[in-house]
Tab-separated table of N, CA and C in Angstrom:
chain	number	residue	atom	x	y	z
A	1	MET	N	91.257	-3.381	166.956
A	1	MET	CA	90.636	-4.215	165.935
A	1	MET	C	90.218	-5.532	166.560
A	2	GLY	N	88.958	-5.898	166.390
A	2	GLY	CA	88.471	-7.182	166.850
A	2	GLY	C	88.550	-8.195	165.726
A	3	MET	N	89.443	-9.165	165.847
A	3	MET	CA	89.631	-10.189	164.813
A	3	MET	C	88.828	-11.419	165.181
A	4	THR	N	87.970	-11.852	164.268
A	4	THR	CA	87.193	-13.072	164.483
A	4	THR	C	87.199	-13.918	163.227
A	5	LEU	N	86.983	-15.196	163.428
A	5	LEU	CA	86.805	-16.141	162.333
A	5	LEU	C	85.370	-16.637	162.411
A	6	ARG	N	84.652	-16.562	161.313
A	6	ARG	CA	83.260	-17.001	161.290
A	6	ARG	C	83.090	-18.062	160.206
A	7	ALA	N	82.431	-19.137	160.574
A	7	ALA	CA	82.182	-20.201	159.602
A	7	ALA	C	81.455	-19.627	158.393
A	8	ILE	N	81.810	-20.122	157.217
A	8	ILE	CA	81.108	-19.717	156.003
A	8	ILE	C	79.783	-20.459	155.958
A	9	ASP	N	78.714	-19.690	155.749
A	9	ASP	CA	77.369	-20.260	155.744
A	9	ASP	C	76.509	-19.520	154.722
A	10	ALA	N	75.204	-19.729	154.794
A	10	ALA	CA	74.279	-19.118	153.837
A	10	ALA	C	74.310	-17.593	153.892
A	11	ASP	N	74.712	-17.023	155.014
A	11	ASP	CA	74.720	-15.567	155.160
A	11	ASP	C	75.959	-14.881	154.598
A	12	ASN	N	77.081	-15.598	154.498
A	12	ASN	CA	78.305	-14.904	154.094
A	12	ASN	C	79.060	-15.547	152.931
A	13	TRP	N	78.553	-16.642	152.366
A	13	TRP	CA	79.292	-17.313	151.303
A	13	TRP	C	79.445	-16.440	150.068
A	14	HIS	N	78.429	-15.666	149.736
A	14	HIS	CA	78.485	-14.845	148.526
A	14	HIS	C	79.549	-13.758	148.661
A	15	ALA	N	79.616	-13.117	149.815
A	15	ALA	CA	80.652	-12.107	150.054
A	15	ALA	C	82.036	-12.753	150.026
A	16	CYS	N	82.133	-13.970	150.516
A	16	CYS	CA	83.406	-14.690	150.532
A	16	CYS	C	83.933	-14.940	149.124
A	17	VAL	N	83.063	-15.341	148.204
A	17	VAL	CA	83.534	-15.641	146.849
A	17	VAL	C	83.896	-14.375	146.085
A	18	LYS	N	83.458	-13.222	146.563
A	18	LYS	CA	83.826	-11.953	145.929
A	18	LYS	C	85.218	-11.470	146.345
A	19	LEU	N	85.760	-12.021	147.442
A	19	LEU	CA	87.110	-11.651	147.853
A	19	LEU	C	88.102	-12.095	146.790
A	20	THR	N	89.123	-11.290	146.570
A	20	THR	CA	90.100	-11.644	145.545
A	20	THR	C	91.477	-11.091	145.899
A	21	VAL	N	92.459	-11.651	145.249
A	21	VAL	CA	93.832	-11.156	145.390
A	21	VAL	C	94.192	-10.412	144.108
A	22	SER	N	95.355	-9.776	144.090
A	22	SER	CA	95.779	-9.048	142.900
A	22	SER	C	96.043	-10.028	141.751
A	23	GLU	N	96.081	-9.502	140.543
A	23	GLU	CA	96.314	-10.337	139.357
A	23	GLU	C	97.591	-11.162	139.490
A	24	GLU	N	98.672	-10.539	139.974
A	24	GLU	CA	99.941	-11.254	140.086
A	24	GLU	C	99.927	-12.312	141.190
A	25	GLN	N	98.964	-12.242	142.122
A	25	GLN	CA	98.868	-13.226	143.202
A	25	GLN	C	97.944	-14.394	142.856
A	26	LYS	N	97.152	-14.272	141.822
A	26	LYS	CA	96.145	-15.291	141.516
A	26	LYS	C	96.737	-16.672	141.275
A	27	GLN	N	97.969	-16.748	140.821
A	27	GLN	CA	98.604	-18.050	140.608
A	27	GLN	C	99.032	-18.695	141.921
A	28	ASN	N	98.960	-17.939	143.024
A	28	ASN	CA	99.435	-18.430	144.321
A	28	ASN	C	98.358	-19.061	145.187
A	29	VAL	N	97.088	-18.773	144.917
A	29	VAL	CA	96.005	-19.283	145.767
A	29	VAL	C	94.820	-19.728	144.916
A	30	ALA	N	94.104	-20.712	145.421
A	30	ALA	CA	92.870	-21.145	144.758
A	30	ALA	C	91.790	-20.086	144.966
A	31	GLU	N	90.883	-19.995	144.029
A	31	GLU	CA	89.743	-19.095	144.216
A	31	GLU	C	88.886	-19.612	145.361
A	32	ASN	N	88.292	-18.697	146.099
A	32	ASN	CA	87.489	-19.084	147.255
A	32	ASN	C	86.309	-19.964	146.871
A	33	ALA	N	85.732	-19.746	145.703
A	33	ALA	CA	84.610	-20.593	145.265
A	33	ALA	C	85.058	-22.046	145.122
A	34	VAL	N	86.269	-22.253	144.653
A	34	VAL	CA	86.801	-23.616	144.508
A	34	VAL	C	86.989	-24.241	145.893
A	35	SER	N	87.524	-23.466	146.826
A	35	SER	CA	87.714	-23.976	148.190
A	35	SER	C	86.376	-24.309	148.844
A	36	LEU	N	85.363	-23.464	148.625
A	36	LEU	CA	84.044	-23.745	149.202
A	36	LEU	C	83.424	-25.000	148.585
A	37	ALA	N	83.629	-25.203	147.307
A	37	ALA	CA	83.137	-26.432	146.672
A	37	ALA	C	83.844	-27.643	147.268
A	38	GLN	N	85.142	-27.535	147.475
A	38	GLN	CA	85.886	-28.633	148.089
A	38	GLN	C	85.329	-28.942	149.474
A	39	ALA	N	85.085	-27.905	150.263
A	39	ALA	CA	84.562	-28.099	151.619
A	39	ALA	C	83.154	-28.705	151.604
A	40	ALA	N	82.394	-28.416	150.564
A	40	ALA	CA	81.039	-28.968	150.470
A	40	ALA	C	81.061	-30.474	150.241
A	41	TYR	N	82.090	-30.963	149.567
A	41	TYR	CA	82.164	-32.375	149.228
A	41	TYR	C	83.152	-33.158	150.074
A	42	GLU	N	84.090	-32.474	150.672
A	42	GLU	CA	85.066	-33.114	151.550
A	42	GLU	C	84.847	-32.536	152.946
A	43	LYS	N	84.059	-33.231	153.728
A	43	LYS	CA	83.545	-32.693	154.988
A	43	LYS	C	84.605	-32.456	156.065
A	44	GLN	N	85.839	-32.868	155.824
A	44	GLN	CA	86.904	-32.652	156.802
A	44	GLN	C	87.523	-31.260	156.683
A	45	TRP	N	86.997	-30.416	155.775
A	45	TRP	CA	87.495	-29.046	155.600
A	45	TRP	C	86.520	-28.060	156.221
A	46	TYR	N	87.067	-27.017	156.863
A	46	TYR	CA	86.269	-26.036	157.600
A	46	TYR	C	86.581	-24.626	157.093
A	47	PRO	N	85.720	-24.080	156.226
A	47	PRO	CA	85.957	-22.738	155.684
A	47	PRO	C	85.452	-21.644	156.635
A	48	HIS	N	86.244	-20.582	156.750
A	48	HIS	CA	85.908	-19.461	157.628
A	48	HIS	C	86.215	-18.128	156.958
A	49	GLY	N	85.363	-17.155	157.235
A	49	GLY	CA	85.661	-15.783	156.851
A	49	GLY	C	86.512	-15.146	157.935
A	50	ILE	N	87.414	-14.273	157.514
A	50	ILE	CA	88.256	-13.517	158.431
A	50	ILE	C	87.637	-12.133	158.547
A	51	TYR	N	87.254	-11.769	159.772
A	51	TYR	CA	86.583	-10.492	160.000
A	51	TYR	C	87.416	-9.599	160.908
A	52	ALA	N	87.594	-8.363	160.479
A	52	ALA	CA	88.168	-7.311	161.321
A	52	ALA	C	86.975	-6.478	161.756
A	53	ASP	N	86.653	-6.571	163.036
A	53	ASP	CA	85.383	-6.060	163.543
A	53	ASP	C	84.284	-6.761	162.743
A	54	ASP	N	83.448	-6.052	162.000
A	54	ASP	CA	82.403	-6.727	161.224
A	54	ASP	C	82.668	-6.710	159.727
A	55	MET	N	83.905	-6.406	159.345
A	55	MET	CA	84.266	-6.301	157.939
A	55	MET	C	84.990	-7.573	157.482
A	56	LEU	N	84.455	-8.216	156.440
A	56	LEU	CA	85.076	-9.413	155.878
A	56	LEU	C	86.319	-8.992	155.101
A	57	VAL	N	87.487	-9.462	155.550
A	57	VAL	CA	88.754	-9.060	154.930
A	57	VAL	C	89.499	-10.218	154.284
A	58	GLY	N	89.082	-11.449	154.564
A	58	GLY	CA	89.802	-12.587	154.011
A	58	GLY	C	89.063	-13.893	154.245
A	59	PHE	N	89.728	-14.954	153.857
A	59	PHE	CA	89.153	-16.299	153.898
A	59	PHE	C	90.244	-17.286	154.287
A	60	LEU	N	89.865	-18.261	155.072
A	60	LEU	CA	90.779	-19.369	155.337
A	60	LEU	C	89.983	-20.652	155.446
A	61	MET	N	90.683	-21.735	155.243
A	61	MET	CA	90.069	-23.049	155.358
A	61	MET	C	91.128	-23.983	155.942
A	62	PHE	N	90.720	-24.763	156.915
A	62	PHE	CA	91.632	-25.738	157.499
A	62	PHE	C	90.937	-27.086	157.548
A	63	GLY	N	91.739	-28.127	157.611
A	63	GLY	CA	91.190	-29.464	157.696
A	63	GLY	C	92.262	-30.500	157.444
A	64	THR	N	91.844	-31.744	157.438
A	64	THR	CA	92.772	-32.851	157.255
A	64	THR	C	92.823	-33.244	155.789
A	65	ASP	N	93.994	-33.127	155.207
A	65	ASP	CA	94.188	-33.520	153.821
A	65	ASP	C	94.120	-35.046	153.723
A	66	GLN	N	93.318	-35.549	152.795
A	66	GLN	CA	93.138	-36.995	152.654
A	66	GLN	C	94.425	-37.707	152.246
A	67	GLU	N	95.242	-37.051	151.439
A	67	GLU	CA	96.468	-37.690	150.950
A	67	GLU	C	97.558	-37.727	152.025
A	68	THR	N	97.784	-36.613	152.700
A	68	THR	CA	98.893	-36.547	153.660
A	68	THR	C	98.485	-36.892	155.085
A	69	LYS	N	97.184	-36.834	155.366
A	69	LYS	CA	96.629	-37.052	156.718
A	69	LYS	C	97.083	-35.956	157.699
A	70	ARG	N	97.513	-34.828	157.174
A	70	ARG	CA	97.958	-33.698	157.996
A	70	ARG	C	96.852	-32.650	158.088
A	71	VAL	N	96.825	-31.937	159.196
A	71	VAL	CA	95.940	-30.784	159.313
A	71	VAL	C	96.644	-29.624	158.613
A	72	GLU	N	95.951	-29.053	157.630
A	72	GLU	CA	96.551	-28.055	156.757
A	72	GLU	C	95.689	-26.807	156.668
A	73	LEU	N	96.298	-25.754	156.123
A	73	LEU	CA	95.690	-24.434	156.032
A	73	LEU	C	95.725	-23.919	154.603
A	74	CYS	N	94.609	-23.324	154.162
A	74	CYS	CA	94.526	-22.505	152.952
A	74	CYS	C	94.118	-21.113	153.436
A	75	PHE	N	94.654	-20.052	152.833
A	75	PHE	CA	94.536	-18.733	153.459
A	75	PHE	C	94.683	-17.628	152.430
A	76	MET	N	93.863	-16.582	152.532
A	76	MET	CA	94.025	-15.398	151.687
A	76	MET	C	93.432	-14.180	152.372
A	77	ILE	N	94.012	-13.029	152.051
A	77	ILE	CA	93.471	-11.737	152.466
A	77	ILE	C	93.122	-10.983	151.184
A	78	ASP	N	91.949	-10.370	151.149
A	78	ASP	CA	91.518	-9.611	149.988
A	78	ASP	C	92.538	-8.520	149.660
A	79	LYS	N	92.714	-8.259	148.373
A	79	LYS	CA	93.751	-7.325	147.923
A	79	LYS	C	93.632	-5.948	148.562
A	80	GLN	N	92.427	-5.478	148.829
A	80	GLN	CA	92.299	-4.136	149.396
A	80	GLN	C	92.625	-4.058	150.892
A	81	TYR	N	92.784	-5.224	151.526
A	81	TYR	CA	93.079	-5.242	152.966
A	81	TYR	C	94.476	-5.776	153.280
A	82	GLN	N	95.252	-6.083	152.266
A	82	GLN	CA	96.592	-6.612	152.494
A	82	GLN	C	97.509	-5.525	153.060
A	83	GLY	N	98.495	-5.962	153.832
A	83	GLY	CA	99.489	-5.047	154.382
A	83	GLY	C	99.027	-4.275	155.605
A	84	LYS	N	97.915	-4.676	156.201
A	84	LYS	CA	97.359	-3.967	157.359
A	84	LYS	C	97.405	-4.789	158.642
A	85	GLY	N	98.060	-5.949	158.593
A	85	GLY	CA	98.193	-6.793	159.770
A	85	GLY	C	97.069	-7.789	159.969
A	86	TYR	N	96.103	-7.819	159.062
A	86	TYR	CA	94.970	-8.738	159.219
A	86	TYR	C	95.393	-10.195	159.104
A	87	GLY	N	96.322	-10.486	158.209
A	87	GLY	CA	96.768	-11.865	158.028
A	87	GLY	C	97.415	-12.422	159.280
A	88	THR	N	98.313	-11.655	159.853
A	88	THR	CA	98.993	-12.087	161.072
A	88	THR	C	98.001	-12.258	162.213
A	89	ALA	N	97.103	-11.312	162.376
A	89	ALA	CA	96.097	-11.394	163.444
A	89	ALA	C	95.180	-12.597	163.242
A	90	ALA	N	94.824	-12.872	161.998
A	90	ALA	CA	93.958	-14.019	161.716
A	90	ALA	C	94.654	-15.328	162.065
A	91	LEU	N	95.945	-15.422	161.770
A	91	LEU	CA	96.675	-16.652	162.090
A	91	LEU	C	96.740	-16.878	163.591
A	92	VAL	N	96.987	-15.842	164.355
A	92	VAL	CA	97.023	-15.977	165.820
A	92	VAL	C	95.666	-16.460	166.332
A	93	THR	N	94.598	-15.888	165.810
A	93	THR	CA	93.248	-16.312	166.192
A	93	THR	C	93.007	-17.763	165.791
A	94	LEU	N	93.454	-18.125	164.589
A	94	LEU	CA	93.274	-19.490	164.106
A	94	LEU	C	94.025	-20.500	164.963
A	95	PHE	N	95.224	-20.182	165.397
A	95	PHE	CA	96.003	-21.127	166.201
A	95	PHE	C	95.236	-21.541	167.451
A	96	ASP	N	94.557	-20.604	168.088
A	96	ASP	CA	93.754	-20.943	169.266
A	96	ASP	C	92.627	-21.910	168.899
A	97	LEU	N	91.971	-21.652	167.775
A	97	LEU	CA	90.886	-22.526	167.321
A	97	LEU	C	91.405	-23.927	166.996
A	98	ILE	N	92.542	-24.001	166.340
A	98	ILE	CA	93.127	-25.298	165.976
A	98	ILE	C	93.483	-26.093	167.230
A	99	LYS	N	94.064	-25.425	168.224
A	99	LYS	CA	94.431	-26.120	169.470
A	99	LYS	C	93.202	-26.672	170.177
A	100	ILE	N	92.108	-25.928	170.141
A	100	ILE	CA	90.869	-26.404	170.768
A	100	ILE	C	90.329	-27.623	170.008
A	101	ARG	N	90.323	-27.551	168.690
A	101	ARG	CA	89.738	-28.620	167.868
A	101	ARG	C	90.606	-29.875	167.828
A	102	TYR	N	91.934	-29.712	167.727
A	102	TYR	CA	92.814	-30.858	167.482
A	102	TYR	C	93.798	-31.141	168.617
A	103	GLY	N	93.969	-30.216	169.547
A	103	GLY	CA	94.983	-30.393	170.581
A	103	GLY	C	96.348	-30.023	170.051
A	104	PRO	N	97.410	-30.462	170.725
A	104	PRO	CA	98.762	-30.146	170.255
A	104	PRO	C	99.090	-30.949	168.993
A	105	ILE	N	99.370	-30.241	167.900
A	105	ILE	CA	99.632	-30.912	166.619
A	105	ILE	C	100.712	-30.171	165.835
A	106	SER	N	101.160	-30.817	164.795
A	106	SER	CA	101.938	-30.165	163.753
A	106	SER	C	100.922	-29.638	162.738
A	107	PHE	N	100.957	-28.348	162.467
A	107	PHE	CA	99.988	-27.671	161.597
A	107	PHE	C	100.722	-27.229	160.333
A	108	TYR	N	100.200	-27.587	159.175
A	108	TYR	CA	100.909	-27.410	157.912
A	108	TYR	C	100.243	-26.402	156.992
A	109	THR	N	101.058	-25.826	156.144
A	109	THR	CA	100.595	-25.040	155.005
A	109	THR	C	101.632	-25.203	153.913
A	110	SER	N	101.337	-24.671	152.739
A	110	SER	CA	102.317	-24.711	151.659
A	110	SER	C	102.197	-23.435	150.847
A	111	ILE	N	103.294	-23.104	150.180
A	111	ILE	CA	103.322	-21.885	149.383
A	111	ILE	C	103.958	-22.155	148.026
A	112	VAL	N	103.521	-21.382	147.049
A	112	VAL	CA	104.185	-21.366	145.757
A	112	VAL	C	105.587	-20.806	146.005
A	113	PRO	N	106.630	-21.411	145.432
A	113	PRO	CA	107.999	-21.018	145.766
A	113	PRO	C	108.321	-19.529	145.668
A	114	ASP	N	107.741	-18.807	144.730
A	114	ASP	CA	108.081	-17.391	144.606
A	114	ASP	C	107.139	-16.461	145.378
A	115	ASN	N	106.291	-17.011	146.223
A	115	ASN	CA	105.368	-16.190	147.007
A	115	ASN	C	106.061	-15.742	148.304
A	116	LEU	N	106.941	-14.771	148.165
A	116	LEU	CA	107.751	-14.312	149.291
A	116	LEU	C	106.927	-13.609	150.362
A	117	THR	N	105.851	-12.960	149.965
A	117	THR	CA	104.990	-12.287	150.949
A	117	THR	C	104.358	-13.308	151.883
A	118	ALA	N	103.793	-14.378	151.326
A	118	ALA	CA	103.184	-15.423	152.165
A	118	ALA	C	104.246	-16.073	153.043
A	119	LYS	N	105.415	-16.328	152.469
A	119	LYS	CA	106.499	-16.946	153.236
A	119	LYS	C	106.831	-16.101	154.463
A	120	LYS	N	106.924	-14.807	154.277
A	120	LYS	CA	107.251	-13.898	155.393
A	120	LYS	C	106.141	-13.909	156.452
A	121	ILE	N	104.888	-13.847	156.022
A	121	ILE	CA	103.767	-13.867	156.974
A	121	ILE	C	103.780	-15.165	157.781
A	122	TYR	N	103.932	-16.282	157.098
A	122	TYR	CA	103.945	-17.573	157.791
A	122	TYR	C	105.143	-17.698	158.720
A	123	GLU	N	106.314	-17.278	158.281
A	123	GLU	CA	107.490	-17.346	159.150
A	123	GLU	C	107.326	-16.458	160.377
A	124	ASN	N	106.763	-15.274	160.197
A	124	ASN	CA	106.519	-14.391	161.336
A	124	ASN	C	105.526	-14.992	162.325
A	125	ALA	N	104.645	-15.871	161.828
A	125	ALA	CA	103.667	-16.542	162.694
A	125	ALA	C	104.221	-17.835	163.293
A	126	GLY	N	105.481	-18.167	162.974
A	126	GLY	CA	106.105	-19.339	163.579
A	126	GLY	C	106.200	-20.569	162.696
A	127	PHE	N	105.736	-20.501	161.449
A	127	PHE	CA	105.898	-21.624	160.528
A	127	PHE	C	107.351	-21.689	160.078
A	128	ARG	N	107.816	-22.903	159.824
A	128	ARG	CA	109.176	-23.127	159.330
A	128	ARG	C	109.111	-24.076	158.136
A	129	MET	N	110.043	-23.894	157.204
A	129	MET	CA	110.132	-24.769	156.040
A	129	MET	C	110.495	-26.183	156.494
A	130	THR	N	109.863	-27.171	155.857
A	130	THR	CA	110.177	-28.566	156.180
A	130	THR	C	111.234	-29.140	155.238
A	131	GLY	N	111.458	-28.489	154.108
A	131	GLY	CA	112.330	-29.033	153.077
A	131	GLY	C	111.584	-29.928	152.103
A	132	GLU	N	110.314	-30.132	152.347
A	132	GLU	CA	109.475	-31.001	151.523
A	132	GLU	C	108.776	-30.176	150.440
A	133	ILE	N	108.555	-30.796	149.291
A	133	ILE	CA	107.793	-30.177	148.208
A	133	ILE	C	106.626	-31.098	147.881
A	134	LEU	N	105.418	-30.540	147.951
A	134	LEU	CA	104.186	-31.267	147.601
A	134	LEU	C	103.383	-30.407	146.642
A	135	TRP	N	102.826	-31.021	145.617
A	135	TRP	CA	101.982	-30.299	144.660
A	135	TRP	C	102.721	-29.079	144.092
A	136	GLU	N	104.033	-29.211	143.923
A	136	GLU	CA	104.894	-28.145	143.400
A	136	GLU	C	104.929	-26.929	144.336
A	137	GLU	N	104.636	-27.138	145.610
A	137	GLU	CA	104.686	-26.075	146.609
A	137	GLU	C	105.623	-26.453	147.735
A	138	LEU	N	106.178	-25.435	148.383
A	138	LEU	CA	107.055	-25.632	149.537
A	138	LEU	C	106.205	-25.815	150.773
A	139	VAL	N	106.486	-26.854	151.548
A	139	VAL	CA	105.687	-27.181	152.728
A	139	VAL	C	106.295	-26.490	153.960
A	140	MET	N	105.400	-25.929	154.782
A	140	MET	CA	105.797	-25.278	156.026
A	140	MET	C	105.013	-25.914	157.177
A	141	VAL	N	105.571	-25.869	158.366
A	141	VAL	CA	104.925	-26.467	159.532
A	141	VAL	C	105.115	-25.561	160.758
A	142	LYS	N	104.124	-25.594	161.630
A	142	LYS	CA	104.201	-24.928	162.933
A	142	LYS	C	103.736	-25.923	163.976
A	143	GLN	N	104.489	-26.025	165.037
A	143	GLN	CA	104.113	-26.903	166.156
A	143	GLN	C	103.161	-26.113	167.073
A	144	LEU	N	101.966	-26.629	167.240
A	144	LEU	CA	101.003	-26.005	168.149
A	144	LEU	C	100.975	-26.841	169.437
A	145	VAL	N	101.305	-26.216	170.533
A	145	VAL	CA	101.352	-26.927	171.819
A	145	VAL	C	100.421	-26.290	172.823
């Protein structure tokens, strides 16, 4: 499987907004259209499609949060592609991109407390709980060196 991250642009934004999670997961992640709107107005955010070979399987966005001044991640895999290793592969690919763009940093994400699937994926990728709660979510961090 060839895993790539491609910037969201005029060619793939429509397919990106069609990606979705299951009904029970919708409370855990923002809709991709909302994230793309945020990126359009807050230029420090970088939205990308997650591609397995040439198939769009998910979406992620990273950037510097204005409130915390931390480089953070928003992330989802479409419901029909979950459980196939795409999330883990996308994170590994993303870590290389983040290191190139920002150098060695503390890289953050957050999860809804009962989102055990996301917690497991992030922990397997090296994120650890900080003990901090922001926006009613548990904050996780990974040191990128």
